[in-house]
XYZ file of C-alpha atoms in Angstrom:
456
model
C 32.415 18.827 -197.745
C 30.617 22.176 -197.443
C 28.902 23.021 -194.156
C 25.116 22.656 -194.072
C 23.372 25.574 -192.330
C 22.161 24.366 -188.929
C 18.567 25.464 -189.584
C 18.495 23.380 -192.776
C 20.105 20.358 -191.121
C 18.008 20.319 -187.942
C 14.712 21.928 -189.018
C 14.072 22.129 -192.772
C 15.310 18.594 -193.489
C 12.877 17.309 -190.835
C 9.914 19.201 -192.330
C 9.711 21.458 -189.272
C 9.902 24.842 -191.017
C 6.938 27.234 -191.354
C 8.819 29.762 -193.478
C 9.147 32.737 -191.126
C 12.516 33.549 -192.715
C 14.223 35.050 -189.661
C 17.101 32.623 -190.227
C 17.821 34.416 -193.515
C 18.064 37.713 -191.640
C 20.310 36.204 -188.976
C 22.703 34.385 -191.328
C 25.983 36.406 -191.495
C 27.307 34.539 -194.527
C 24.094 34.929 -196.565
C 24.189 31.202 -197.263
C 20.405 30.778 -197.388
C 17.409 32.392 -199.030
C 13.699 31.632 -199.017
C 12.469 29.487 -201.880
C 9.452 27.322 -202.790
C 9.818 23.626 -201.979
C 8.086 20.700 -203.690
C 5.131 20.859 -201.264
C 4.286 24.498 -201.960
C 5.872 26.079 -198.886
C 8.520 28.783 -198.564
C 11.603 27.391 -196.797
C 15.319 28.284 -196.546
C 17.414 27.044 -199.459
C 21.219 26.840 -199.431
C 22.666 29.301 -201.965
C 26.168 29.972 -200.631
C 28.992 28.947 -198.333
C 27.962 28.515 -194.686
C 30.363 29.616 -191.936
C 28.706 27.100 -189.559
C 28.233 29.503 -186.642
C 24.649 28.349 -186.038
C 23.073 31.787 -185.615
C 20.331 30.866 -188.070
C 19.086 28.173 -185.689
C 18.930 30.447 -182.624
C 15.992 32.447 -184.034
C 14.054 29.458 -185.361
C 10.718 28.861 -183.575
C 11.171 25.101 -184.123
C 14.784 24.903 -182.951
C 15.132 21.407 -181.414
C 18.074 22.473 -179.222
C 17.243 25.969 -177.862
C 18.950 27.753 -174.986
C 17.405 26.869 -171.633
C 16.397 30.495 -171.043
C 14.241 30.572 -174.177
C 13.252 26.912 -174.221
C 9.501 27.449 -174.760
C 6.926 30.241 -175.007
C 6.723 30.335 -171.195
C 10.362 31.391 -170.793
C 10.082 33.963 -173.589
C 6.885 35.412 -172.093
C 8.736 36.066 -168.841
C 11.260 38.128 -170.770
C 8.899 40.131 -172.960
C 5.481 40.424 -171.309
C 4.411 42.245 -168.131
C 4.755 40.443 -164.807
C 1.632 41.874 -163.151
C -0.960 40.270 -165.430
C -2.918 37.009 -165.374
C -1.619 33.645 -166.540
C -3.304 30.475 -167.754
C -1.402 27.333 -168.729
C -3.227 26.983 -172.061
C -3.513 30.676 -172.932
C -0.329 32.226 -171.568
C -0.137 35.669 -170.012
C -3.096 38.001 -170.506
C -4.508 41.291 -169.253
C -7.974 41.253 -170.816
C -10.192 38.983 -172.939
C -12.887 40.390 -175.236
C -15.218 39.553 -178.093
C -16.456 42.191 -180.539
C -15.609 44.335 -183.523
C -14.323 47.664 -184.808
C -17.269 49.712 -186.038
C -15.383 51.342 -188.922
C -13.589 48.269 -190.263
C -15.885 45.337 -189.534
C -17.567 44.955 -192.920
C -14.361 45.453 -194.924
C -12.420 42.876 -192.895
C -12.405 39.081 -192.777
C -13.576 39.019 -189.169
C -14.383 41.885 -186.798
C -11.835 44.410 -188.079
C -9.735 44.573 -184.908
C -6.409 43.987 -186.690
C -7.029 46.925 -189.019
C -8.171 49.047 -186.084
C -5.113 48.291 -183.935
C -2.708 48.963 -186.809
C -4.440 52.243 -187.649
C -4.433 53.402 -184.019
C -0.758 52.551 -183.553
C 0.067 54.778 -186.523
C -2.335 57.610 -185.696
C -1.230 57.771 -182.060
C 2.410 57.815 -183.129
C 3.293 54.703 -181.165
C 4.926 53.312 -184.307
C 5.781 54.785 -187.687
C 5.301 51.697 -189.851
C 3.424 48.393 -189.905
C 4.670 45.170 -191.497
C 1.695 43.092 -192.638
C 0.607 40.899 -195.539
C -0.559 42.591 -198.757
C -0.972 41.749 -202.422
C 2.427 40.891 -203.851
C 4.383 42.914 -206.363
C 6.727 39.963 -206.903
C 6.336 37.487 -209.734
C 5.142 34.045 -208.688
C 3.570 35.166 -205.393
C 0.061 36.398 -204.671
C 0.801 37.881 -201.251
C 3.854 39.006 -199.286
C 4.870 41.115 -196.306
C 4.972 44.829 -197.089
C 5.342 48.154 -195.256
C 2.352 50.381 -194.459
C 2.890 53.880 -193.095
C -0.617 55.340 -193.301
C -4.199 54.433 -192.490
C -4.976 54.201 -196.211
C -2.167 51.704 -196.786
C -3.313 49.636 -193.808
C -6.781 49.297 -195.345
C -5.181 47.423 -198.274
C -4.085 44.628 -195.907
C -7.367 44.171 -194.049
C -8.146 40.646 -195.259
C -7.038 37.187 -194.135
C -4.594 35.446 -196.513
C -4.186 31.676 -196.277
C -1.086 31.757 -198.424
C 2.618 31.189 -197.627
C 4.527 34.390 -196.833
C 7.881 35.099 -195.218
C 9.603 37.858 -193.256
C 12.954 36.742 -194.668
C 13.526 39.557 -197.146
C 11.667 42.459 -195.579
C 13.129 41.965 -192.089
C 16.525 42.856 -193.490
C 15.071 46.214 -194.588
C 14.156 47.324 -191.055
C 17.280 49.460 -190.709
C 16.182 51.524 -193.723
C 12.869 52.432 -192.054
C 13.022 55.521 -189.892
C 11.255 55.183 -186.589
C 9.536 52.244 -184.925
C 7.740 49.285 -186.462
C 4.855 47.001 -185.451
C 4.499 43.590 -187.062
C 1.440 41.409 -187.671
C 2.085 37.662 -187.616
C 0.988 34.177 -186.613
C 2.387 32.469 -183.517
C 5.535 30.927 -185.004
C 6.449 34.191 -186.749
C 5.924 36.142 -183.522
C 8.066 33.638 -181.615
C 10.842 34.025 -184.192
C 10.707 37.809 -183.788
C 10.934 37.468 -179.992
C 13.941 35.158 -180.371
C 15.540 37.699 -182.697
C 14.859 40.464 -180.160
C 16.444 38.288 -177.478
C 19.576 37.879 -179.609
C 19.527 41.490 -180.847
C 18.223 43.754 -178.008
C 18.174 46.801 -180.321
C 15.194 45.170 -182.060
C 13.140 45.487 -178.846
C 13.137 49.254 -179.349
C 12.747 49.032 -183.111
C 9.745 46.688 -182.810
C 7.788 47.769 -179.694
C 4.498 46.079 -180.610
C 3.488 42.700 -182.070
C -0.017 41.849 -183.287
C -0.652 38.116 -183.163
C -3.118 36.345 -185.426
C -4.568 33.160 -183.912
C -3.865 30.491 -186.489
C -5.432 27.132 -187.339
C -2.400 25.976 -189.323
C -0.381 27.322 -192.250
C -1.500 26.243 -195.708
C 0.598 25.365 -198.744
C 0.138 27.401 -201.906
C -1.521 24.195 -203.204
C -4.533 25.104 -201.048
C -5.087 28.262 -203.084
C -4.555 26.462 -206.392
C -7.064 23.777 -205.388
C -9.742 26.281 -204.339
C -9.274 28.315 -207.531
C -9.974 25.203 -209.597
C -12.963 24.281 -207.436
C -14.311 27.798 -207.967
C -14.087 27.344 -211.744
C -10.968 29.354 -212.601
C -9.690 26.832 -215.140
C -7.326 29.165 -217.032
C -5.191 30.341 -214.146
C -6.217 32.912 -211.566
C -5.284 36.080 -209.748
C -6.326 38.056 -206.647
C -7.449 35.121 -204.485
C -9.733 36.073 -201.593
C -10.190 33.626 -198.744
C -12.872 35.027 -196.470
C -15.693 36.593 -198.517
C -18.423 37.173 -195.967
C -22.091 36.340 -196.220
C -23.518 38.840 -193.756
C -26.974 37.252 -194.005
C -25.848 33.945 -192.469
C -23.135 32.881 -190.023
C -19.442 33.754 -189.645
C -18.417 30.300 -190.822
C -20.413 30.576 -194.057
C -17.751 32.394 -196.071
C -16.576 31.920 -199.649
C -13.337 31.738 -201.586
C -13.056 33.904 -204.689
C -10.585 34.741 -207.454
C -10.429 36.203 -210.966
C -10.027 33.897 -213.969
C -6.965 35.126 -215.880
C -8.364 34.364 -219.353
C -12.033 35.342 -218.984
C -11.525 37.977 -216.221
C -14.671 36.580 -214.608
C -14.838 36.622 -210.818
C -15.279 33.065 -209.570
C -16.470 32.118 -206.094
C -17.260 28.973 -204.140
C -18.843 28.618 -200.691
C -16.388 26.885 -198.414
C -19.186 24.821 -196.876
C -19.536 23.020 -200.213
C -15.821 22.203 -200.328
C -15.759 20.336 -197.017
C -13.655 20.552 -193.876
C -10.288 22.027 -194.839
C -9.037 22.620 -191.291
C -9.943 19.675 -189.046
C -8.658 17.307 -191.723
C -5.215 18.937 -192.008
C -5.432 19.204 -195.796
C -2.517 21.139 -197.366
C -1.152 21.995 -193.905
C 2.503 22.403 -192.947
C 3.882 19.430 -191.012
C 5.483 21.812 -188.500
C 2.042 23.086 -187.446
C 1.375 19.663 -185.916
C 4.217 20.411 -183.480
C 3.068 23.864 -182.343
C 1.396 24.137 -178.929
C 0.863 27.916 -179.005
C -2.851 28.122 -179.812
C -3.437 31.784 -178.918
C -0.236 33.490 -180.102
C 1.052 33.875 -176.556
C 4.058 36.111 -177.256
C 2.252 38.980 -179.005
C 1.184 42.200 -177.284
C -2.334 41.518 -178.515
C -3.769 38.306 -180.000
C -6.685 38.379 -182.436
C -8.830 35.575 -183.809
C -12.423 34.592 -184.497
C -14.964 34.145 -181.697
C -16.207 30.681 -182.721
C -18.860 30.431 -179.996
C -22.499 31.442 -179.588
C -23.829 34.018 -180.072
C -20.885 35.545 -181.946
C -20.323 32.927 -184.644
C -23.981 33.232 -185.691
C -23.326 36.790 -186.916
C -22.066 36.758 -190.511
C -20.612 40.255 -190.193
C -17.770 38.807 -188.117
C -16.647 38.955 -184.488
C -13.101 38.992 -183.165
C -11.719 37.218 -180.156
C -9.255 39.603 -178.469
C -6.578 38.789 -175.890
C -4.493 41.687 -174.592
C -1.104 40.833 -173.081
C 0.256 44.268 -172.156
C -1.120 47.273 -170.312
C -0.735 49.413 -173.414
C -2.653 46.940 -175.584
C -5.462 46.718 -173.060
C -5.527 50.512 -172.863
C -6.083 50.645 -176.628
C -9.177 48.473 -176.213
C -10.557 50.461 -173.280
C -9.951 53.743 -175.107
C -11.646 52.408 -178.240
C -14.704 51.380 -176.247
C -14.913 54.769 -174.525
C -14.618 56.618 -177.843
C -17.319 54.484 -179.464
C -14.903 53.022 -182.013
C -15.068 49.497 -180.636
C -17.992 47.306 -179.656
C -16.431 44.839 -177.222
C -17.698 42.608 -174.436
C -15.582 41.038 -171.719
C -15.129 37.258 -171.993
C -14.187 34.846 -169.232
C -11.398 32.326 -169.633
C -13.857 29.428 -170.046
C -15.462 31.107 -173.074
C -12.043 31.725 -174.602
C -11.103 28.061 -174.202
C -14.422 26.996 -175.717
C -13.986 29.321 -178.701
C -10.769 27.515 -179.694
C -11.769 24.073 -178.387
C -10.854 22.136 -181.515
C -7.410 23.700 -181.728
C -6.648 23.083 -178.052
C -7.747 19.474 -178.429
C -5.533 18.869 -181.459
C -2.469 20.864 -180.445
C -2.413 20.065 -176.742
C -4.183 16.736 -176.189
C -2.872 15.035 -179.333
C 0.608 16.550 -179.368
C 2.404 13.927 -177.273
C 1.361 11.136 -179.645
C 2.598 13.050 -182.692
C 5.877 13.857 -180.926
C 6.498 10.210 -180.034
C 5.704 9.151 -183.602
C 8.106 11.730 -185.021
C 10.899 10.859 -182.599
C 10.567 7.150 -183.391
C 11.246 8.086 -187.022
C 14.367 10.045 -186.090
C 12.768 13.490 -186.409
C 14.157 16.220 -184.172
C 11.336 18.036 -182.354
C 11.536 21.298 -180.413
C 10.793 21.152 -176.651
C 7.051 21.455 -175.939
C 4.982 22.124 -172.840
C 2.177 19.648 -173.588
C 4.289 16.619 -174.433
C 3.122 14.439 -171.511
C -0.646 14.439 -172.178
C -2.324 11.023 -172.124
C -3.858 10.134 -175.486
C -6.664 7.581 -175.744
C -6.390 4.759 -178.269
C -9.269 6.097 -180.393
C -7.717 9.583 -180.494
C -4.402 8.039 -181.564
C -6.262 6.573 -184.545
C -7.625 10.025 -185.383
C -4.113 11.459 -185.178
C -2.670 8.800 -187.484
C -5.405 9.321 -190.066
C -5.107 13.111 -189.887
C -1.342 12.930 -190.361
C -1.943 10.710 -193.377
C -4.501 13.033 -195.008
C -2.194 16.020 -194.499
C 0.759 14.309 -196.154
C -1.277 12.637 -198.896
C -2.959 15.919 -199.892
C 0.409 17.549 -200.618
C 1.776 14.546 -202.504
C -1.344 14.218 -204.671
C -1.550 17.903 -205.579
C 2.133 18.025 -206.477
C 1.592 14.996 -208.734
C -1.726 15.866 -210.423
C -2.618 19.543 -209.765
C -6.172 18.597 -210.712
C -9.098 19.137 -208.356
C -11.241 16.318 -209.755
C -8.491 13.710 -209.485
C -7.549 15.045 -206.055
C -11.124 14.751 -204.754
C -11.440 11.216 -206.083
C -8.186 9.979 -204.550
C -8.740 11.777 -201.217
C -12.327 10.574 -200.840
C -11.602 7.321 -198.984
C -8.904 8.707 -196.604
C -11.241 11.576 -195.680
C -14.176 9.209 -195.076
C -12.022 7.078 -192.765
C -10.914 10.172 -190.864
C -14.494 11.440 -190.577
C -15.726 8.123 -189.164
C -12.833 7.816 -186.704
C -13.339 11.393 -185.527
C -17.086 10.881 -185.083
C -16.468 7.715 -183.045
C -13.887 9.498 -180.876
C -16.290 12.366 -180.089
C -19.207 9.965 -179.495
C -17.176 7.879 -177.058
C -15.817 10.955 -175.302
C -19.330 12.400 -174.866
C -20.653 9.061 -173.596
C -17.864 8.756 -171.018
C -18.429 12.338 -169.849
C -22.144 11.597 -169.462
C -21.371 8.514 -167.367
C -19.109 10.570 -165.124
C -21.841 13.183 -164.613
C -24.429 10.528 -163.749
C -22.141 8.566 -161.418
C -23.201 8.826 -157.727
C -20.853 10.973 -155.679
């Protein structure tokens, strides 16, 4: 019987893959390649004979049996980030915390334009020669993919958020052909995979001296894009999906999805507020994301997200949350402020935690329940730092319902691929989840109020 690649056996077969593709790069026998699965995600597929050496598993961010020295993000941070900076258990290592925007790129970006600014500065200052980031795809069957940018003009083409499956699997193998140094933009699991690859291949530490982390609310299946295109009215197929079309007259959360109808060439849009909650419900989300406890992309040199707190989220032009994790990254921010290129304010750690409150609650507080549920079903789960949190009975109900809506959404779209049927069949599960979540928050608020009013 042919050997099964370890990453397929221990990760993919347990629905714990987010599609980073570093296993493809690491596989010496070229036994795997990235391919679409039935749920609309890119995952490794066996295409050749496996020599069973297990190297593919060593760079997987969801490896259930990692080396002790790289067991979690904490151990990796000690190896790759500066020692003389701050540390917080929920945030990781950090030098500075900011909220603000890049004056030149704000309006052309999905948020505050900091990702475009950092990439442009890295190139212009000669710190790196190339950037790997997500752009419109030139490959058939994909809307977006990782591509190389070597100029400020090319970087501008990748300045938008893409909620679409991508992989580093193919392009990472091309690094040797690029002269000079490279910076990479990625979400937490992708950044962790790169750090693991640098740990196994020290030459990559010099080749990739800077990582830009994007704070992520969960990776979406390609079904998410197909669903939104239909909801927007693109009934004949679509192209050029856009996920964060700003409304500068309202708030940061009041953005729209848009795409072009293939047959009519009309540009179709839909306000995401009219679609409903696509993030707190877990719709179209990767199962592996429910087993990630890295909320703020802890292993990047700089982490960028949205400042979802007052007064910033009230500004429809967009405001970034910025966490620097190296002296060089923090120097870029300070220099940008001094040169008038950046409008940034310092944030305290409490404001940072509040800005990502929902994600911390789901990924840290609820994680232990999801881990126990998975392990009871024979699923192998990677070691986690927040696996001993106490979970209340009412929050366990929320977790069960959220896990159900996530799974059901993928099954239904694969079966029907019809937005009307999908909405009808998901209506009751979503109502149950909404009620359970509302009760959980009401009870939690009531208990907190009692604690505050209790005599000392």
